[in-house]
Amino acid sequence: MAHDFISNFGLRGFLLLVLLALLIPKRTAAQQPALNLMPMPASVQAGTGSLRVDSSFSVVLTGHTEPRLERGVERFLEQLARQTAFPLNLKPAQYAHATLVIHTDHASKEIQEVGEDESYVLEVTTAGATLTAPTPLGTLYGLETFLQLVDVTSDGFAAPALTIQDHPRFPWRGLMIDSARHFIPLEVIRRNLNGMEAAKMNVFHWHLTDNQGFRVESKKFPKLQELGSDGLYYTQEEIRDLIAYARDRGIRVVPEFEMPGHSTAFFVGYPELASAPGPYEIDRRWGVMDPAMDPTNERTYKFLDEFIGEMAKLFADQFFHIGGDEVNGKQWDGNQKIQEYMRAHGLKNNQALQAYFSKRLQAIVAKHGKSMIGWDEILDPSLPKDVTIQSWRGPESLAAAARQGYRGILSNGYYLDLGWSAARHYAADPLSGDAANLSPEEKQRILGGESTMWTEYVSAENIDSRIWPRNAAIAERLWSPAEVRDPASMYARLDFLSPRLEWLGLTHRTCYWQMLHRIAGPAKREEFAALRTLADVVEPVKDYTREETAAVEATSLSPLNRVVDAVPLESDAGRRFGELVDKFIGTSCLDPDAGGRLRSRFTVWRDNPAKLQPLAQRSFLVNEVSVRSQDLSALAGIGLAALEAIAKRQPATDSWKSQQLAALEQMKKGKVQLLLIPVSAVQKLVEAAASGGTCASAKP
Ligand code: ACM
């Protein structure tokens, strides 16, 4: 029989198939996680069988209990009901009948502190589950883990039997949201706190003031919000509610008030604080501006003493962020009085002047019972060691701070607004680079990290998609053991977590679709599909390129309604296409399934401009991206030609290759602030075609 088959198929074909079978990469256990947990727990021991989850599921709280835990269990049951659509009884169960028995040992601190015990142990058997934790913080995290374990199976919903012992690697796992550049409504903040809880993040850093807005109600200095916010600010009552909401989820709220720079919004109401005469207006532009507080005027400190006193009472957390970054010093240079003060006090330069300001500020912050935190620029050996440094400029400054005895957190590498891939953020580690060489004592000073969501190009509408799902990869970096670092496993679990995050109210997936519908206007099904085909494989330009390549300067009043605002910062379809090309090349371009899928993708892309054309004529927002639609079509043409050459197994000519690569290089550039993601994968196919499909020079 085998012989017949070989003779029919041809020996050459048969050998190719054998080779193919040998070459198709096998997925390793690490790439194919049995458990879709994110962040990955510190330790997981698999058991046998699974625990059925049905409408009789119940929970009991034992040991220490408090209203926060009861609310936590209620949220847990609501979420479980959403995951299974079972009508669940939200009332606490009797001990003997409960499916999940929780034991919490003792209360956590009334005002949550850095480094409290957040550990838990979760044991699931076929008969039931137990969750034990020293404090409610661990209990809340254990409930999140349990929710991630429950999934549909062939005979109902179930959680696998196992034992998890879990605790975080770092005590500070934060997300910063900038509510100043674009005002972010409380309901949006709340749903992001829901996401943080699911990802086991425990610090919400709230960037509340900047040149573009002052977002907090001050009763002592009401002109701050009255003149500095366009009416878009949070009342003190709303802030108290938000802090309580965060505490319920094991999340601390650290407020940031930017000074002495990034502070124009202070000066609209109180121009006397500035280093140059007013009047001042809310700044609508992005970037570093000249206005800065006057560090040589005692009135500045009197104001800050009263203001910080008021805010220190409003925000319960131990930490108080004073910003401190990006002071360009121009107002200081231009002020005669300030220059004289510097000479008289031996302050040699603006850096020394800022250090003087930081020292005075630290004393005020400490007087009101708080620990000061600020961006790298405040680092100065004259400051007391109580100060914490948030590193945005690089891991070197974090290590330098730790060496000098300061505590620090890493944000460099975690800037969500730069549009990096989840994998790139995931690779950044607070204890890598210079920090890897610190002594154990110095390493202890590195408390963790924070992702940052700056909102130049982020609105209430699209903020979720700028934060999630990538933020969950950063959350895992900060929670899970350092050895958990395989990007393939991370992406597999992220794909699982991402849709589930929408159950918590986040809109990172649905907002894409909704925004595209606005962009398209009334559209036929196939027209909308054509827009989606293009939008799925583009990403906004990275880093600060959007600022640098804007046709018209963007401001806080520019509408964020373009394709660049709607598409996710990381294209799933683009990533998967890259994986498919790698798979194809990994089989020396022999895998017929991968080859067929590539061909059909290219065909759709090649034919897409004609389908998009009617929409481009009706919508200026679609018309803007027609140029990228043409590029995608041209790219597909190159891809198809490469596949054809590969199928012939005859190396394409050098001149063909260099022509195609040059064309692709042009397509790689951002246009209408969009990157075409499949370009680099098609470059690999061209290389493969030039080697006759043996892929000698094309590396997956
Ligand atoms: C910053 O990004 N300037 C903190």
Short mmCIF file of N, CA and C in Angstrom, two decimals, residues 170-271:
data_model
loop_
_atom_site.label_atom_id
_atom_site.label_comp_id
_atom_site.label_asym_id
_atom_site.label_seq_id
_atom_site.Cartn_x
_atom_site.Cartn_y
_atom_site.Cartn_z
N PHE A 170 6.98 41.82 43.22
CA PHE A 170 7.21 43.21 43.63
C PHE A 170 5.99 43.75 44.39
N PRO A 171 6.25 44.58 45.41
CA PRO A 171 5.11 45.12 46.17
C PRO A 171 4.41 46.30 45.49
N TRP A 172 5.05 46.91 44.46
CA TRP A 172 4.45 48.09 43.81
C TRP A 172 4.20 47.75 42.35
N ARG A 173 2.91 47.57 42.01
CA ARG A 173 2.54 47.17 40.64
C ARG A 173 1.46 48.14 40.17
N GLY A 174 1.91 49.16 39.49
CA GLY A 174 1.01 50.29 39.25
C GLY A 174 0.64 50.55 37.80
N LEU A 175 -0.44 51.30 37.68
CA LEU A 175 -0.86 51.88 36.40
C LEU A 175 -1.08 53.36 36.64
N MET A 176 -0.45 54.21 35.83
CA MET A 176 -0.69 55.64 35.89
C MET A 176 -1.64 56.05 34.78
N ILE A 177 -2.64 56.83 35.12
CA ILE A 177 -3.52 57.41 34.11
C ILE A 177 -3.43 58.93 34.20
N ASP A 178 -3.22 59.54 33.05
CA ASP A 178 -3.12 61.00 32.93
C ASP A 178 -4.53 61.55 32.66
N SER A 179 -5.11 62.14 33.69
CA SER A 179 -6.45 62.74 33.54
C SER A 179 -6.36 64.21 33.17
N ALA A 180 -5.13 64.73 33.02
CA ALA A 180 -4.96 66.17 32.78
C ALA A 180 -5.05 66.50 31.29
N ARG A 181 -4.32 65.78 30.46
CA ARG A 181 -4.29 66.12 29.02
C ARG A 181 -5.63 65.88 28.37
N HIS A 182 -6.22 64.74 28.68
CA HIS A 182 -7.63 64.53 28.36
C HIS A 182 -8.31 64.11 29.65
N PHE A 183 -9.44 64.72 29.93
CA PHE A 183 -10.18 64.37 31.13
C PHE A 183 -10.75 62.96 30.97
N ILE A 184 -10.53 62.14 31.98
CA ILE A 184 -11.02 60.76 31.92
C ILE A 184 -12.13 60.61 32.97
N PRO A 185 -13.36 60.38 32.54
CA PRO A 185 -14.48 60.31 33.49
C PRO A 185 -14.30 59.17 34.50
N LEU A 186 -14.97 59.33 35.64
CA LEU A 186 -14.79 58.36 36.74
C LEU A 186 -15.22 56.95 36.36
N GLU A 187 -16.28 56.84 35.57
CA GLU A 187 -16.74 55.48 35.22
C GLU A 187 -15.63 54.75 34.43
N VAL A 188 -14.86 55.52 33.66
CA VAL A 188 -13.78 54.90 32.88
C VAL A 188 -12.64 54.51 33.83
N ILE A 189 -12.36 55.38 34.79
CA ILE A 189 -11.33 55.04 35.79
C ILE A 189 -11.76 53.77 36.54
N ARG A 190 -13.03 53.73 36.91
CA ARG A 190 -13.49 52.58 37.71
C ARG A 190 -13.33 51.27 36.93
N ARG A 191 -13.69 51.28 35.65
CA ARG A 191 -13.58 50.00 34.93
C ARG A 191 -12.12 49.61 34.73
N ASN A 192 -11.24 50.61 34.67
CA ASN A 192 -9.81 50.28 34.59
C ASN A 192 -9.28 49.73 35.91
N LEU A 193 -9.87 50.19 37.03
CA LEU A 193 -9.51 49.60 38.32
C LEU A 193 -9.98 48.14 38.37
N ASN A 194 -11.13 47.86 37.76
CA ASN A 194 -11.59 46.47 37.67
C ASN A 194 -10.56 45.62 36.94
N GLY A 195 -10.04 46.16 35.84
CA GLY A 195 -9.03 45.44 35.07
C GLY A 195 -7.76 45.25 35.88
N MET A 196 -7.38 46.29 36.62
CA MET A 196 -6.18 46.18 37.45
C MET A 196 -6.33 45.07 38.49
N GLU A 197 -7.51 45.00 39.09
CA GLU A 197 -7.73 43.95 40.10
C GLU A 197 -7.58 42.57 39.46
N ALA A 198 -8.15 42.41 38.26
CA ALA A 198 -8.05 41.12 37.58
C ALA A 198 -6.60 40.77 37.28
N ALA A 199 -5.78 41.81 37.01
CA ALA A 199 -4.37 41.59 36.66
C ALA A 199 -3.47 41.68 37.90
N LYS A 200 -4.08 41.81 39.07
CA LYS A 200 -3.34 41.85 40.34
C LYS A 200 -2.40 43.05 40.44
N MET A 201 -2.83 44.17 39.92
CA MET A 201 -2.07 45.42 40.10
C MET A 201 -2.63 46.14 41.32
N ASN A 202 -1.74 46.83 42.04
CA ASN A 202 -2.20 47.37 43.32
C ASN A 202 -1.95 48.86 43.54
N VAL A 203 -1.51 49.59 42.52
CA VAL A 203 -1.35 51.04 42.68
C VAL A 203 -1.98 51.76 41.48
N PHE A 204 -2.91 52.64 41.78
CA PHE A 204 -3.42 53.53 40.74
C PHE A 204 -2.79 54.90 40.96
N HIS A 205 -1.89 55.28 40.06
CA HIS A 205 -1.20 56.56 40.13
C HIS A 205 -2.00 57.51 39.24
N TRP A 206 -2.51 58.55 39.87
CA TRP A 206 -3.46 59.44 39.19
C TRP A 206 -2.77 60.76 38.89
N HIS A 207 -2.46 60.97 37.60
CA HIS A 207 -1.80 62.20 37.15
C HIS A 207 -2.89 63.26 36.97
N LEU A 208 -2.99 64.15 37.94
CA LEU A 208 -4.18 65.00 38.06
C LEU A 208 -4.01 66.42 37.56
N THR A 209 -2.77 66.84 37.39
CA THR A 209 -2.57 68.23 36.93
C THR A 209 -1.46 68.26 35.90
N ASP A 210 -1.59 69.16 34.95
CA ASP A 210 -0.54 69.37 33.95
C ASP A 210 -0.85 70.70 33.27
N ASN A 211 -0.09 71.03 32.24
CA ASN A 211 -0.33 72.29 31.55
C ASN A 211 -1.76 72.38 31.00
N GLN A 212 -2.34 71.22 30.70
CA GLN A 212 -3.63 71.22 29.99
C GLN A 212 -4.84 71.13 30.91
N GLY A 213 -4.63 70.98 32.20
CA GLY A 213 -5.81 70.91 33.05
C GLY A 213 -5.50 70.65 34.51
N PHE A 214 -6.33 71.20 35.37
CA PHE A 214 -6.24 70.96 36.81
C PHE A 214 -7.52 70.22 37.19
N ARG A 215 -7.40 68.95 37.60
CA ARG A 215 -8.58 68.08 37.62
C ARG A 215 -9.14 67.75 39.00
N VAL A 216 -8.71 68.49 40.03
CA VAL A 216 -9.20 68.19 41.38
C VAL A 216 -9.84 69.43 41.97
N GLU A 217 -10.91 69.20 42.68
CA GLU A 217 -11.52 70.32 43.40
C GLU A 217 -10.68 70.68 44.62
N SER A 218 -10.29 71.96 44.70
CA SER A 218 -9.67 72.46 45.93
C SER A 218 -10.65 73.43 46.56
N LYS A 219 -10.92 73.21 47.83
CA LYS A 219 -11.84 74.14 48.50
C LYS A 219 -11.07 75.37 48.97
N LYS A 220 -9.77 75.20 49.25
CA LYS A 220 -8.95 76.33 49.69
C LYS A 220 -8.61 77.26 48.53
N PHE A 221 -8.35 76.68 47.39
CA PHE A 221 -7.93 77.48 46.21
C PHE A 221 -8.84 77.15 45.02
N PRO A 222 -10.10 77.56 45.10
CA PRO A 222 -11.08 77.10 44.09
C PRO A 222 -10.78 77.58 42.67
N LYS A 223 -9.98 78.64 42.54
CA LYS A 223 -9.68 79.08 41.17
C LYS A 223 -8.84 78.03 40.42
N LEU A 224 -8.23 77.10 41.16
CA LEU A 224 -7.47 76.04 40.49
C LEU A 224 -8.37 75.29 39.52
N GLN A 225 -9.50 74.77 40.04
CA GLN A 225 -10.39 74.02 39.14
C GLN A 225 -11.33 74.93 38.37
N GLU A 226 -11.67 76.06 38.97
CA GLU A 226 -12.65 76.92 38.28
C GLU A 226 -12.07 77.51 37.00
N LEU A 227 -10.79 77.88 37.06
CA LEU A 227 -10.19 78.50 35.87
C LEU A 227 -9.27 77.53 35.12
N GLY A 228 -8.87 76.46 35.78
CA GLY A 228 -7.84 75.60 35.17
C GLY A 228 -8.34 74.30 34.58
N SER A 229 -9.68 74.13 34.45
CA SER A 229 -10.14 72.78 34.07
C SER A 229 -11.20 72.73 32.97
N ASP A 230 -11.67 73.84 32.46
CA ASP A 230 -12.82 73.84 31.54
C ASP A 230 -14.03 73.17 32.18
N GLY A 231 -14.09 73.17 33.50
CA GLY A 231 -15.21 72.51 34.18
C GLY A 231 -15.08 71.01 34.26
N LEU A 232 -13.97 70.49 33.80
CA LEU A 232 -13.76 69.03 33.82
C LEU A 232 -12.80 68.69 34.96
N TYR A 233 -13.37 68.40 36.11
CA TYR A 233 -12.55 68.03 37.28
C TYR A 233 -13.35 67.10 38.17
N TYR A 234 -12.66 66.47 39.11
CA TYR A 234 -13.31 65.56 40.06
C TYR A 234 -13.59 66.31 41.35
N THR A 235 -14.79 66.17 41.89
CA THR A 235 -15.07 66.79 43.19
C THR A 235 -14.38 65.95 44.27
N GLN A 236 -14.23 66.55 45.45
CA GLN A 236 -13.59 65.83 46.56
C GLN A 236 -14.42 64.61 46.95
N GLU A 237 -15.73 64.74 46.87
CA GLU A 237 -16.58 63.60 47.21
C GLU A 237 -16.37 62.46 46.21
N GLU A 238 -16.28 62.82 44.95
CA GLU A 238 -16.04 61.79 43.92
C GLU A 238 -14.70 61.10 44.15
N ILE A 239 -13.71 61.89 44.54
CA ILE A 239 -12.39 61.31 44.78
C ILE A 239 -12.42 60.36 45.97
N ARG A 240 -13.11 60.77 47.03
CA ARG A 240 -13.22 59.88 48.20
C ARG A 240 -13.90 58.56 47.81
N ASP A 241 -14.95 58.65 47.00
CA ASP A 241 -15.63 57.44 46.53
C ASP A 241 -14.69 56.55 45.71
N LEU A 242 -13.91 57.20 44.86
CA LEU A 242 -13.00 56.44 43.99
C LEU A 242 -11.93 55.73 44.83
N ILE A 243 -11.44 56.42 45.85
CA ILE A 243 -10.42 55.82 46.72
C ILE A 243 -11.02 54.60 47.44
N ALA A 244 -12.28 54.74 47.88
CA ALA A 244 -12.93 53.61 48.55
C ALA A 244 -13.12 52.45 47.56
N TYR A 245 -13.49 52.79 46.34
CA TYR A 245 -13.68 51.78 45.28
C TYR A 245 -12.36 51.04 45.04
N ALA A 246 -11.28 51.79 45.00
CA ALA A 246 -9.96 51.19 44.78
C ALA A 246 -9.57 50.31 45.97
N ARG A 247 -9.80 50.80 47.18
CA ARG A 247 -9.43 50.02 48.37
C ARG A 247 -10.17 48.69 48.39
N ASP A 248 -11.42 48.70 47.96
CA ASP A 248 -12.20 47.46 47.88
C ASP A 248 -11.51 46.43 47.00
N ARG A 249 -10.69 46.90 46.09
CA ARG A 249 -10.02 46.02 45.13
C ARG A 249 -8.53 45.87 45.43
N GLY A 250 -8.13 46.24 46.64
CA GLY A 250 -6.72 46.08 47.02
C GLY A 250 -5.80 47.04 46.28
N ILE A 251 -6.33 48.20 45.89
CA ILE A 251 -5.55 49.14 45.09
C ILE A 251 -5.36 50.45 45.85
N ARG A 252 -4.11 50.89 45.95
CA ARG A 252 -3.80 52.19 46.55
C ARG A 252 -3.96 53.28 45.49
N VAL A 253 -4.29 54.48 45.91
CA VAL A 253 -4.40 55.61 44.97
C VAL A 253 -3.35 56.64 45.33
N VAL A 254 -2.38 56.83 44.43
CA VAL A 254 -1.32 57.81 44.64
C VAL A 254 -1.58 59.00 43.72
N PRO A 255 -1.85 60.19 44.31
CA PRO A 255 -2.12 61.35 43.47
C PRO A 255 -0.83 62.01 43.02
N GLU A 256 -0.85 62.59 41.83
CA GLU A 256 0.31 63.36 41.37
C GLU A 256 -0.13 64.79 41.04
N PHE A 257 0.58 65.74 41.63
CA PHE A 257 0.40 67.16 41.31
C PHE A 257 1.73 67.63 40.75
N GLU A 258 1.74 67.98 39.49
CA GLU A 258 2.99 68.32 38.80
C GLU A 258 3.52 69.68 39.23
N MET A 259 4.77 69.71 39.66
CA MET A 259 5.45 70.96 39.97
C MET A 259 6.96 70.74 39.95
N PRO A 260 7.81 71.66 39.75
CA PRO A 260 7.50 73.06 39.45
C PRO A 260 7.13 73.29 37.98
N GLY A 261 7.45 72.32 37.07
CA GLY A 261 7.07 72.47 35.66
C GLY A 261 5.75 71.77 35.39
N HIS A 262 5.37 71.66 34.12
CA HIS A 262 4.09 71.03 33.74
C HIS A 262 2.96 71.57 34.61
N SER A 263 3.01 72.85 34.94
CA SER A 263 2.10 73.35 35.97
C SER A 263 1.31 74.59 35.53
N THR A 264 1.19 74.81 34.23
CA THR A 264 0.47 75.99 33.74
C THR A 264 -0.95 76.06 34.31
N ALA A 265 -1.60 74.90 34.47
CA ALA A 265 -2.99 74.92 34.95
C ALA A 265 -3.10 75.54 36.35
N PHE A 266 -2.03 75.42 37.18
CA PHE A 266 -2.03 76.12 38.48
C PHE A 266 -2.10 77.64 38.26
N PHE A 267 -1.39 78.09 37.22
CA PHE A 267 -1.13 79.53 37.06
C PHE A 267 -2.31 80.29 36.46
N VAL A 268 -3.25 79.54 35.86
CA VAL A 268 -4.41 80.23 35.26
C VAL A 268 -5.15 80.96 36.39
N GLY A 269 -5.34 80.27 37.51
CA GLY A 269 -6.01 80.89 38.66
C GLY A 269 -5.06 81.65 39.57
N TYR A 270 -3.80 81.21 39.65
CA TYR A 270 -2.85 81.78 40.61
C TYR A 270 -1.52 82.11 39.92
N PRO A 271 -1.54 83.16 39.07
CA PRO A 271 -0.35 83.48 38.27
C PRO A 271 0.84 83.89 39.14
#
